[in-house]
Amino acid sequence: MLWVWKSVRSLRQLELHRLILALIIFSLLSMCFLAYYVSSSPKIKEAPPLPFSDCRVGGGPEGGQRAPPLVPLQAGQRRFVKAVDTSRTDPMVLVFVESQYSQLGQEIVAILESSRFKYQTEIAPGKGDMPTLTDTDRGRFALIIYENILKYVNLDAWNRELLDKYCVEYGVGIIGFFKANENSLLSAQLKGFPLFLHSNLGLKDCSVNPKSPLLYITKANEVERGILPGDDWTVFQSNHSTYEPVLLAKTKSAESIPQLGVSAALHTSVVQDLGLHDGIQRVLFGNNLNFWLHKLVFVDAVSFLTGKRLSLSLDRYILVDVDDIFVGKEGTRMKVEDVKALLETQNDLRAHVPNFTFNLGFSGKFFHTGTDEEDQGDDLLLSYVEEFWWFPHMWSHMQPHLFHNQTVLAEQMMLNRKFATEHGIPTNMGYAVAPHHSGVYPVHVQLYEAWKNVWGIKVTSTEEYPHLKPARYRRGFIHSGISVLPRQTCGLFTHTIFYNEYPGSPKELDKIINGGELFLTVLLNPISIFMTHLSNYGNDRLGLYTFKNLIKFIQSWTNLKLQTLPPIQLAQRYFQIFPEERDPLWQDPCEDKRHKDIWSKEKTCDRFPKLLIIGPQKTGTTALYLFLGMHPDLTSNYPSKETFEEIQFFNGNNYHKGIDWYMEYFPTPSNASSDFYFEKSANYFDSELAGKRAAALLPKAKILTILINPADRAYSWYQHQRAHDDPVALKYTFHEVITARPDAPVKLRILQNRCLVPGWYATHIERWLKYYHSNQILVLDGQLLRTEPAFVMEKVQKFLALTNITNYHKILAFDPKKGFWCQLVEGGKTKCLGKSKGRKYPEMDSDSRAFMQDYYREHNIELSKLLHKSGQSLPTWLREELQNTR
């Protein structure tokens, strides 16, 4: 027994030793696993400084492994690039920025806006939710841009997997920027990518890899000699076939990268990931967009990664206007040699821009008002009259908005036309420019009419629509039969005459031309009309210098096809490219000082309404309009012959008549501080355009809307149409109208829409909330307005912040015959709305009521959420409807 006990004891000790040994082994393995996880878990990890040329890591001839440099493909080599399938994504760019005000983020957005590409910005999340990427089975974004690529690399595992999966499934690419700082590791590897980064370098002599698949606009024939801006550059290195250099440069010195053996080696500052590693195509920049060539490549990267969906064509149309011909002080005008140089340069430029022609704008009154030499220049210019294009300014170079009498304005134009006829200047170009862009925008009606009557003008241009700055927002529009094109500046003004006296130094002008603002204007605009002046073509002839060098630079660095067209054809081409710009968006002239300065002094923004009653129809808007008109401080618009008390400006063809037409419906204010104008147009409510248009012209206006049960509103509209002998409403019952199928007759569907669609209250209010703050909109209970109007009017007066509060209990009385409240007049009598208001008609049938209750259920739920969110009280009828749906 003792022997057995000893054996068992020894066995237990042996098992205990084994258990302890197993625990030790498990602990060691866990520590090894943890050490590996910790060392590899940061998304960017430090690595030994890896050279870009063929030298070894570790300092000695035998130390370490070789790190092959990232170099251009050899001639004839081709790499497979997966085609981008963009059919399942919307043409929208998602831009992750560091902050709302970060410089690089703003530069990215500026390029997208200039190119008219839609985008959405988000603050890049380190952790947290990713924006919704899909909508049903479609991707919401065709491209992802990270201002800081490390925010993408450092995403938490859940969001990183979510974003990468989206990019792979929908064929979406990523553009990212790496901007080094003093805390950046000199050499590091991106976790998960066979790509090394070397940072805080100074670079020089940048060139383009001709084999890069993303090149479209960019041409790879040149080297940008000299030092690149900054000493915070990052270059990329890899030996994986997925990476293709786009831009390459030399380091400023061999010491810039430790152990760099050959200072002349080329290093990649922009790299393209072909997607061979993980199925996602990317373009990575080793700096921001301060370097002009980065902007050019960025435009190509957007084009390539979206399969050219977000891309402009290679065609670029340019027109160079020379304003103020014959105008100018002595010493600033063209002499004989200057005129010869103008013609010679024009002929030279035609070798690069077919039919390039300077467009000369003249004011005949100032002919022969210079020195003798300058007068001889005038004569020579007229002897070459057929060599150039011509357009009229004003005879005396006066600003048209100063002429309030159209007849006087036309007389001035006739003087200029007579001068043109006498000197053989063509008068049929159909193009004119107003001095200082006066009267073009904001529109001076007299100018447009005089232009058409005297000159037959069809096209003009301005830098003022919608505003002078930022220039990337300039757009075109068509008004009163005249196409208005955006006009661009080119760094030359009337006072820029001498090269050595250019503001800031001559280098500033060269910078504008060579990759700067002027170059970017052509790059990002299919059509550019440039404003120059007579004084830019005398003396040092900076106008000729600028455009000769600009065209040379464009042809050296891009594949753009430069062309020109006369103004009328140019306008036709412009609106073929941008048909959505045909309709103008009128702004408040008093919100922009420049606009106010070139707007007629006889006009005032105080004539605009401060309150809009937007509808919808058949909810009691006419009654509210009447009640407001009873207040001593409130003044309604004049009635319209066609639409009675409604102007209907913001939602229909009246909008194209312009703001002068709109203002005519309101009195000239006697006291701007107390006059409070308002207008009511009940079809504004469900209009797709009214909210945007109203907010542009009346950004500070208050908005009133009245809501009744949408089923009752629809039924009331149907009965309204029957009372007006609408044949469709007379032919079909209400139930047949609201239940009509999609294949029903067109006229029946139109009536159905007018009955049902305005009742989508949440949808329409949300649209207005895109343009007006919620505290500018008041939603009124239409049922309460009918039963307790004095209470509702007290609420309205507080909303409008009126100092003079009217007691509506004293000025309203219920009329039992009419069945609603009316104005109380002398002798206790009432003044009510016309016969068409308060009309009696049969009750809605039960089947229609049930259908409508079901139809509007979700709409009413959404309305309750929206009103609660915006701090509005729920109408009584809505509370009842919500209780019935439970």
CSV table of N, CA, C and O in Angstrom, one decimal, residues 143-240:
chain,number,residue,atom,x,y,z
A,143,LEU,N,-15.9,58.8,-55.2
A,143,LEU,CA,-14.4,59.0,-54.8
A,143,LEU,C,-14.4,59.4,-53.4
A,143,LEU,O,-15.2,60.2,-52.9
A,144,ILE,N,-13.3,59.0,-52.7
A,144,ILE,CA,-13.0,59.4,-51.3
A,144,ILE,C,-11.7,60.2,-51.3
A,144,ILE,O,-10.7,59.7,-51.9
A,145,ILE,N,-11.7,61.3,-50.6
A,145,ILE,CA,-10.5,62.1,-50.5
A,145,ILE,C,-10.2,62.3,-49.0
A,145,ILE,O,-11.1,62.8,-48.3
A,146,TYR,N,-9.0,62.0,-48.6
A,146,TYR,CA,-8.5,62.3,-47.3
A,146,TYR,C,-7.5,63.4,-47.3
A,146,TYR,O,-6.4,63.3,-47.9
A,147,GLU,N,-7.8,64.5,-46.6
A,147,GLU,CA,-6.8,65.6,-46.4
A,147,GLU,C,-5.6,65.0,-45.7
A,147,GLU,O,-4.4,65.4,-46.1
A,148,ASN,N,-5.7,64.1,-44.8
A,148,ASN,CA,-4.6,63.5,-44.1
A,148,ASN,C,-4.8,62.0,-44.2
A,148,ASN,O,-5.7,61.4,-43.6
A,149,ILE,N,-3.9,61.4,-45.0
A,149,ILE,CA,-4.1,60.0,-45.3
A,149,ILE,C,-3.9,59.1,-44.0
A,149,ILE,O,-4.5,58.0,-43.9
A,150,LEU,N,-3.3,59.7,-43.0
A,150,LEU,CA,-3.1,58.9,-41.8
A,150,LEU,C,-4.5,58.7,-41.1
A,150,LEU,O,-4.6,57.8,-40.3
A,151,LYS,N,-5.4,59.6,-41.3
A,151,LYS,CA,-6.7,59.4,-40.7
A,151,LYS,C,-7.4,58.2,-41.3
A,151,LYS,O,-8.2,57.6,-40.7
A,152,TYR,N,-7.1,57.9,-42.5
A,152,TYR,CA,-7.6,56.7,-43.2
A,152,TYR,C,-6.9,55.5,-42.6
A,152,TYR,O,-7.5,54.5,-42.2
A,153,VAL,N,-5.6,55.6,-42.6
A,153,VAL,CA,-4.8,54.5,-42.2
A,153,VAL,C,-5.0,54.1,-40.7
A,153,VAL,O,-5.0,53.0,-40.3
A,154,ASN,N,-5.3,55.1,-39.9
A,154,ASN,CA,-5.5,54.9,-38.5
A,154,ASN,C,-7.0,54.7,-38.1
A,154,ASN,O,-7.3,54.7,-36.9
A,155,LEU,N,-7.9,54.5,-39.1
A,155,LEU,CA,-9.2,54.2,-38.7
A,155,LEU,C,-9.3,53.0,-37.9
A,155,LEU,O,-8.5,52.0,-38.0
A,156,ASP,N,-10.3,52.9,-37.0
A,156,ASP,CA,-10.5,51.7,-36.2
A,156,ASP,C,-10.9,50.6,-37.1
A,156,ASP,O,-11.4,50.8,-38.3
A,157,ALA,N,-10.7,49.4,-36.7
A,157,ALA,CA,-10.8,48.2,-37.5
A,157,ALA,C,-12.2,48.1,-38.2
A,157,ALA,O,-12.4,47.8,-39.4
A,158,TRP,N,-13.3,48.5,-37.4
A,158,TRP,CA,-14.6,48.3,-38.0
A,158,TRP,C,-14.9,49.3,-39.1
A,158,TRP,O,-15.3,48.9,-40.2
A,159,ASN,N,-14.5,50.6,-38.9
A,159,ASN,CA,-14.7,51.6,-40.0
A,159,ASN,C,-13.8,51.4,-41.2
A,159,ASN,O,-14.2,51.6,-42.3
A,160,ARG,N,-12.6,50.9,-40.9
A,160,ARG,CA,-11.6,50.7,-42.0
A,160,ARG,C,-12.1,49.5,-42.9
A,160,ARG,O,-12.1,49.6,-44.1
A,161,GLU,N,-12.6,48.5,-42.2
A,161,GLU,CA,-13.2,47.4,-43.0
A,161,GLU,C,-14.4,47.8,-43.8
A,161,GLU,O,-14.6,47.4,-44.9
A,162,LEU,N,-15.2,48.6,-43.1
A,162,LEU,CA,-16.4,49.1,-43.8
A,162,LEU,C,-16.1,49.9,-45.0
A,162,LEU,O,-16.7,49.7,-46.1
A,163,LEU,N,-15.1,50.9,-44.9
A,163,LEU,CA,-14.8,51.7,-46.0
A,163,LEU,C,-14.1,50.9,-47.1
A,163,LEU,O,-14.4,51.1,-48.3
A,164,ASP,N,-13.2,50.1,-46.8
A,164,ASP,CA,-12.5,49.3,-47.8
A,164,ASP,C,-13.4,48.4,-48.5
A,164,ASP,O,-13.3,48.2,-49.8
A,165,LYS,N,-14.3,47.8,-47.8
A,165,LYS,CA,-15.3,46.9,-48.5
A,165,LYS,C,-16.1,47.7,-49.4
A,165,LYS,O,-16.4,47.2,-50.6
A,166,TYR,N,-16.5,48.9,-49.1
A,166,TYR,CA,-17.3,49.8,-50.0
A,166,TYR,C,-16.5,50.1,-51.2
A,166,TYR,O,-17.0,50.0,-52.3
A,167,CYS,N,-15.3,50.5,-51.0
A,167,CYS,CA,-14.4,50.8,-52.2
A,167,CYS,C,-14.2,49.7,-53.1
A,167,CYS,O,-14.3,49.9,-54.4
A,168,VAL,N,-14.0,48.5,-52.6
A,168,VAL,CA,-13.8,47.3,-53.4
A,168,VAL,C,-15.1,47.0,-54.2
A,168,VAL,O,-15.1,46.7,-55.4
A,169,GLU,N,-16.2,47.0,-53.5
A,169,GLU,CA,-17.5,46.5,-54.1
A,169,GLU,C,-18.0,47.5,-55.1
A,169,GLU,O,-18.5,47.1,-56.1
A,170,TYR,N,-17.8,48.8,-54.9
A,170,TYR,CA,-18.3,49.8,-55.8
A,170,TYR,C,-17.3,50.4,-56.7
A,170,TYR,O,-17.6,51.4,-57.4
A,171,GLY,N,-16.1,49.9,-56.6
A,171,GLY,CA,-15.0,50.5,-57.5
A,171,GLY,C,-14.7,51.9,-57.2
A,171,GLY,O,-14.4,52.7,-58.2
A,172,VAL,N,-14.6,52.2,-56.0
A,172,VAL,CA,-14.3,53.6,-55.5
A,172,VAL,C,-12.9,53.8,-55.1
A,172,VAL,O,-12.3,53.0,-54.4
A,173,GLY,N,-12.2,54.8,-55.7
A,173,GLY,CA,-10.8,55.1,-55.3
A,173,GLY,C,-10.6,56.0,-54.2
A,173,GLY,O,-11.6,56.7,-53.8
A,174,ILE,N,-9.4,56.2,-53.7
A,174,ILE,CA,-9.1,57.1,-52.6
A,174,ILE,C,-7.9,57.9,-53.0
A,174,ILE,O,-6.9,57.5,-53.6
A,175,ILE,N,-8.0,59.2,-52.7
A,175,ILE,CA,-6.9,60.2,-52.9
A,175,ILE,C,-6.5,60.6,-51.5
A,175,ILE,O,-7.4,61.0,-50.7
A,176,GLY,N,-5.2,60.6,-51.2
A,176,GLY,CA,-4.8,61.0,-49.8
A,176,GLY,C,-3.5,61.8,-49.9
A,176,GLY,O,-2.7,61.7,-50.8
A,177,PHE,N,-3.4,62.7,-48.9
A,177,PHE,CA,-2.2,63.5,-48.7
A,177,PHE,C,-1.5,63.3,-47.4
A,177,PHE,O,-2.1,63.1,-46.4
A,178,PHE,N,-0.2,63.2,-47.6
A,178,PHE,CA,0.7,63.1,-46.4
A,178,PHE,C,1.5,64.3,-46.2
A,178,PHE,O,2.4,64.6,-47.1
A,179,LYS,N,1.3,65.1,-45.2
A,179,LYS,CA,2.0,66.4,-45.0
A,179,LYS,C,2.8,66.2,-43.7
A,179,LYS,O,2.3,66.1,-42.6
A,180,ALA,N,4.1,66.1,-43.9
A,180,ALA,CA,5.0,65.9,-42.8
A,180,ALA,C,5.1,67.1,-41.9
A,180,ALA,O,4.8,68.2,-42.3
A,181,ASN,N,5.4,66.8,-40.6
A,181,ASN,CA,5.7,67.9,-39.7
A,181,ASN,C,6.8,67.6,-38.8
A,181,ASN,O,7.5,66.5,-39.0
A,182,GLU,N,7.1,68.4,-37.8
A,182,GLU,CA,8.3,68.2,-37.0
A,182,GLU,C,8.3,66.9,-36.2
A,182,GLU,O,9.3,66.4,-35.8
A,183,ASN,N,7.1,66.3,-36.0
A,183,ASN,CA,6.9,65.1,-35.2
A,183,ASN,C,6.9,63.9,-36.1
A,183,ASN,O,6.8,62.8,-35.6
A,184,SER,N,6.9,64.0,-37.4
A,184,SER,CA,6.9,62.9,-38.3
A,184,SER,C,8.1,62.1,-38.2
A,184,SER,O,9.3,62.6,-38.1
A,185,LEU,N,8.0,60.8,-38.3
A,185,LEU,CA,9.1,59.9,-38.4
A,185,LEU,C,9.9,60.1,-39.7
A,185,LEU,O,9.2,60.3,-40.7
A,186,LEU,N,11.2,60.1,-39.7
A,186,LEU,CA,11.9,60.3,-40.9
A,186,LEU,C,11.7,59.2,-41.9
A,186,LEU,O,11.7,59.4,-43.1
A,187,SER,N,11.6,58.0,-41.4
A,187,SER,CA,11.3,56.8,-42.2
A,187,SER,C,10.3,55.9,-41.6
A,187,SER,O,10.4,55.7,-40.4
A,188,ALA,N,9.3,55.5,-42.3
A,188,ALA,CA,8.2,54.7,-41.7
A,188,ALA,C,7.5,53.9,-42.8
A,188,ALA,O,7.7,54.2,-44.0
A,189,GLN,N,6.8,52.9,-42.4
A,189,GLN,CA,6.0,52.0,-43.3
A,189,GLN,C,4.5,52.1,-42.9
A,189,GLN,O,4.2,52.0,-41.7
A,190,LEU,N,3.7,52.2,-43.9
A,190,LEU,CA,2.3,52.2,-43.7
A,190,LEU,C,1.9,50.7,-43.4
A,190,LEU,O,2.1,49.8,-44.2
A,191,LYS,N,1.2,50.5,-42.2
A,191,LYS,CA,0.8,49.1,-41.9
A,191,LYS,C,-0.2,48.6,-42.9
A,191,LYS,O,-1.1,49.3,-43.3
A,192,GLY,N,0.1,47.4,-43.3
A,192,GLY,CA,-0.9,46.8,-44.3
A,192,GLY,C,-0.5,47.1,-45.7
A,192,GLY,O,-1.2,46.6,-46.6
A,193,PHE,N,0.5,48.0,-45.9
A,193,PHE,CA,0.8,48.4,-47.3
A,193,PHE,C,2.3,48.2,-47.5
A,193,PHE,O,3.1,48.5,-46.6
A,194,PRO,N,2.7,47.6,-48.6
A,194,PRO,CA,4.2,47.4,-48.9
A,194,PRO,C,4.8,48.7,-49.4
A,194,PRO,O,5.3,48.8,-50.5
A,195,LEU,N,4.7,49.8,-48.6
A,195,LEU,CA,5.0,51.1,-49.0
A,195,LEU,C,5.7,51.8,-47.8
A,195,LEU,O,5.2,51.9,-46.7
A,196,PHE,N,6.9,52.4,-48.1
A,196,PHE,CA,7.7,53.1,-47.2
A,196,PHE,C,7.6,54.6,-47.5
A,196,PHE,O,7.6,55.0,-48.6
A,197,LEU,N,7.7,55.4,-46.4
A,197,LEU,CA,7.6,56.9,-46.5
A,197,LEU,C,8.9,57.4,-45.9
A,197,LEU,O,9.4,57.0,-44.9
A,198,HIS,N,9.5,58.4,-46.6
A,198,HIS,CA,10.6,59.2,-46.0
A,198,HIS,C,10.2,60.7,-46.0
A,198,HIS,O,9.9,61.2,-47.1
A,199,SER,N,10.3,61.3,-44.9
A,199,SER,CA,9.7,62.6,-44.7
A,199,SER,C,10.7,63.7,-44.4
A,199,SER,O,11.9,63.4,-44.1
A,200,ASN,N,10.1,64.9,-44.4
A,200,ASN,CA,10.9,66.1,-44.0
A,200,ASN,C,12.1,66.3,-44.9
A,200,ASN,O,13.2,66.6,-44.5
A,201,LEU,N,11.8,66.2,-46.2
A,201,LEU,CA,12.9,66.3,-47.2
A,201,LEU,C,12.7,67.6,-48.0
A,201,LEU,O,11.6,68.2,-48.1
A,202,GLY,N,13.8,68.1,-48.6
A,202,GLY,CA,13.8,69.2,-49.5
A,202,GLY,C,14.0,68.6,-50.9
A,202,GLY,O,14.8,67.8,-51.1
A,203,LEU,N,13.1,69.0,-51.9
A,203,LEU,CA,13.2,68.4,-53.2
A,203,LEU,C,13.4,69.5,-54.3
A,203,LEU,O,13.1,70.7,-54.0
A,204,LYS,N,13.8,69.1,-55.4
A,204,LYS,CA,14.0,70.0,-56.6
A,204,LYS,C,13.8,69.2,-57.9
A,204,LYS,O,13.7,68.0,-57.9
A,205,ASP,N,13.7,70.0,-59.0
A,205,ASP,CA,13.6,69.4,-60.3
A,205,ASP,C,12.6,68.3,-60.5
A,205,ASP,O,12.9,67.1,-60.6
A,206,CYS,N,11.3,68.7,-60.4
A,206,CYS,CA,10.2,67.7,-60.5
A,206,CYS,C,9.9,67.4,-61.9
A,206,CYS,O,9.9,68.3,-62.8
A,207,SER,N,9.6,66.1,-62.2
A,207,SER,CA,9.2,65.7,-63.5
A,207,SER,C,8.0,64.7,-63.4
A,207,SER,O,7.7,64.2,-62.3
A,208,VAL,N,7.4,64.5,-64.5
A,208,VAL,CA,6.2,63.6,-64.6
A,208,VAL,C,6.6,62.3,-65.3
A,208,VAL,O,7.3,62.3,-66.3
A,209,ASN,N,6.2,61.2,-64.7
A,209,ASN,CA,6.4,59.9,-65.2
A,209,ASN,C,5.5,59.7,-66.4
A,209,ASN,O,4.3,59.6,-66.3
A,210,PRO,N,6.1,59.6,-67.6
A,210,PRO,CA,5.2,59.4,-68.8
A,210,PRO,C,4.4,58.2,-68.9
A,210,PRO,O,3.5,58.1,-69.7
A,211,LYS,N,4.8,57.2,-68.1
A,211,LYS,CA,4.1,55.9,-68.1
A,211,LYS,C,2.9,55.8,-67.1
A,211,LYS,O,2.3,54.8,-67.0
A,212,SER,N,2.7,56.9,-66.4
A,212,SER,CA,1.6,56.9,-65.4
A,212,SER,C,0.3,56.7,-66.0
A,212,SER,O,-0.1,57.5,-66.9
A,213,PRO,N,-0.5,55.7,-65.6
A,213,PRO,CA,-1.8,55.5,-66.3
A,213,PRO,C,-2.8,56.6,-66.0
A,213,PRO,O,-3.8,56.8,-66.8
A,214,LEU,N,-2.6,57.4,-65.0
A,214,LEU,CA,-3.7,58.4,-64.7
A,214,LEU,C,-3.6,59.7,-65.5
A,214,LEU,O,-4.5,60.6,-65.4
A,215,LEU,N,-2.5,59.9,-66.2
A,215,LEU,CA,-2.3,61.1,-66.9
A,215,LEU,C,-3.3,61.3,-68.0
A,215,LEU,O,-3.6,60.5,-68.8
A,216,TYR,N,-4.0,62.5,-68.0
A,216,TYR,CA,-5.0,62.9,-68.9
A,216,TYR,C,-4.7,64.3,-69.4
A,216,TYR,O,-4.4,64.5,-70.6
A,217,ILE,N,-4.9,65.2,-68.6
A,217,ILE,CA,-4.5,66.6,-68.9
A,217,ILE,C,-3.0,66.8,-68.9
A,217,ILE,O,-2.5,67.5,-69.7
A,218,THR,N,-2.4,66.2,-67.9
A,218,THR,CA,-1.0,66.4,-67.6
A,218,THR,C,-0.1,65.8,-68.7
A,218,THR,O,-0.3,64.7,-69.1
A,219,LYS,N,0.8,66.6,-69.2
A,219,LYS,CA,1.8,66.2,-70.2
A,219,LYS,C,3.1,66.0,-69.5
A,219,LYS,O,3.5,66.7,-68.6
A,220,ALA,N,3.8,64.9,-70.0
A,220,ALA,CA,5.1,64.5,-69.3
A,220,ALA,C,6.3,64.9,-70.0
A,220,ALA,O,7.3,64.1,-70.0
A,221,ASN,N,6.3,66.0,-70.7
A,221,ASN,CA,7.5,66.3,-71.5
A,221,ASN,C,8.5,67.3,-70.9
A,221,ASN,O,9.6,67.5,-71.4
A,222,GLU,N,8.2,67.8,-69.7
A,222,GLU,CA,9.0,68.9,-69.1
A,222,GLU,C,9.5,68.5,-67.7
A,222,GLU,O,9.0,67.6,-67.1
A,223,VAL,N,10.5,69.3,-67.3
A,223,VAL,CA,11.0,69.2,-65.9
A,223,VAL,C,10.8,70.6,-65.3
A,223,VAL,O,11.2,71.6,-65.9
A,224,GLU,N,10.2,70.6,-64.1
A,224,GLU,CA,10.1,71.9,-63.4
A,224,GLU,C,11.4,72.1,-62.6
A,224,GLU,O,11.6,71.5,-61.6
A,225,ARG,N,12.3,72.9,-63.2
A,225,ARG,CA,13.6,73.1,-62.6
A,225,ARG,C,13.5,74.0,-61.4
A,225,ARG,O,12.6,74.9,-61.3
A,226,GLY,N,14.3,73.7,-60.4
A,226,GLY,CA,14.4,74.6,-59.2
A,226,GLY,C,13.9,73.9,-58.0
A,226,GLY,O,13.4,72.7,-58.0
A,227,ILE,N,13.9,74.6,-56.9
A,227,ILE,CA,13.6,74.1,-55.6
A,227,ILE,C,12.1,74.0,-55.4
A,227,ILE,O,11.4,75.0,-55.7
A,228,LEU,N,11.5,72.9,-55.0
A,228,LEU,CA,10.1,72.8,-54.7
A,228,LEU,C,9.8,73.5,-53.4
A,228,LEU,O,10.7,73.6,-52.5
A,229,PRO,N,8.6,74.1,-53.2
A,229,PRO,CA,8.3,74.9,-52.0
A,229,PRO,C,8.3,74.1,-50.7
A,229,PRO,O,7.7,73.0,-50.7
A,230,GLY,N,9.1,74.5,-49.7
A,230,GLY,CA,9.1,73.8,-48.4
A,230,GLY,C,10.2,72.8,-48.3
A,230,GLY,O,10.7,72.2,-49.3
A,231,ASP,N,10.4,72.4,-47.0
A,231,ASP,CA,11.4,71.3,-46.7
A,231,ASP,C,10.7,70.2,-46.0
A,231,ASP,O,11.3,69.5,-45.1
A,232,ASP,N,9.4,70.1,-46.2
A,232,ASP,CA,8.6,69.1,-45.5
A,232,ASP,C,8.0,68.0,-46.5
A,232,ASP,O,6.9,67.6,-46.3
A,233,TRP,N,8.8,67.7,-47.5
A,233,TRP,CA,8.3,66.7,-48.5
A,233,TRP,C,8.4,65.3,-48.0
A,233,TRP,O,9.3,65.0,-47.2
A,234,THR,N,7.5,64.5,-48.5
A,234,THR,CA,7.6,63.0,-48.2
A,234,THR,C,7.7,62.3,-49.6
A,234,THR,O,7.0,62.7,-50.5
A,235,VAL,N,8.6,61.3,-49.7
A,235,VAL,CA,8.7,60.5,-50.9
A,235,VAL,C,8.3,59.1,-50.5
A,235,VAL,O,8.4,58.7,-49.4
A,236,PHE,N,7.9,58.3,-51.6
A,236,PHE,CA,7.4,57.0,-51.4
A,236,PHE,C,8.4,56.0,-52.0
A,236,PHE,O,9.0,56.3,-53.0
A,237,GLN,N,8.4,54.8,-51.4
A,237,GLN,CA,9.3,53.7,-51.9
A,237,GLN,C,8.7,52.4,-51.7
A,237,GLN,O,8.1,52.1,-50.6
A,238,SER,N,8.7,51.5,-52.7
A,238,SER,CA,8.2,50.2,-52.6
A,238,SER,C,8.8,49.4,-53.8
A,238,SER,O,9.2,49.9,-54.8
A,239,ASN,N,8.7,48.1,-53.6
A,239,ASN,CA,9.1,47.2,-54.7
A,239,ASN,C,7.9,46.3,-55.1
A,239,ASN,O,8.1,45.4,-55.8
A,240,HIS,N,6.7,46.8,-54.7
A,240,HIS,CA,5.5,46.0,-55.1
A,240,HIS,C,5.0,46.6,-56.5
A,240,HIS,O,5.0,47.8,-56.7
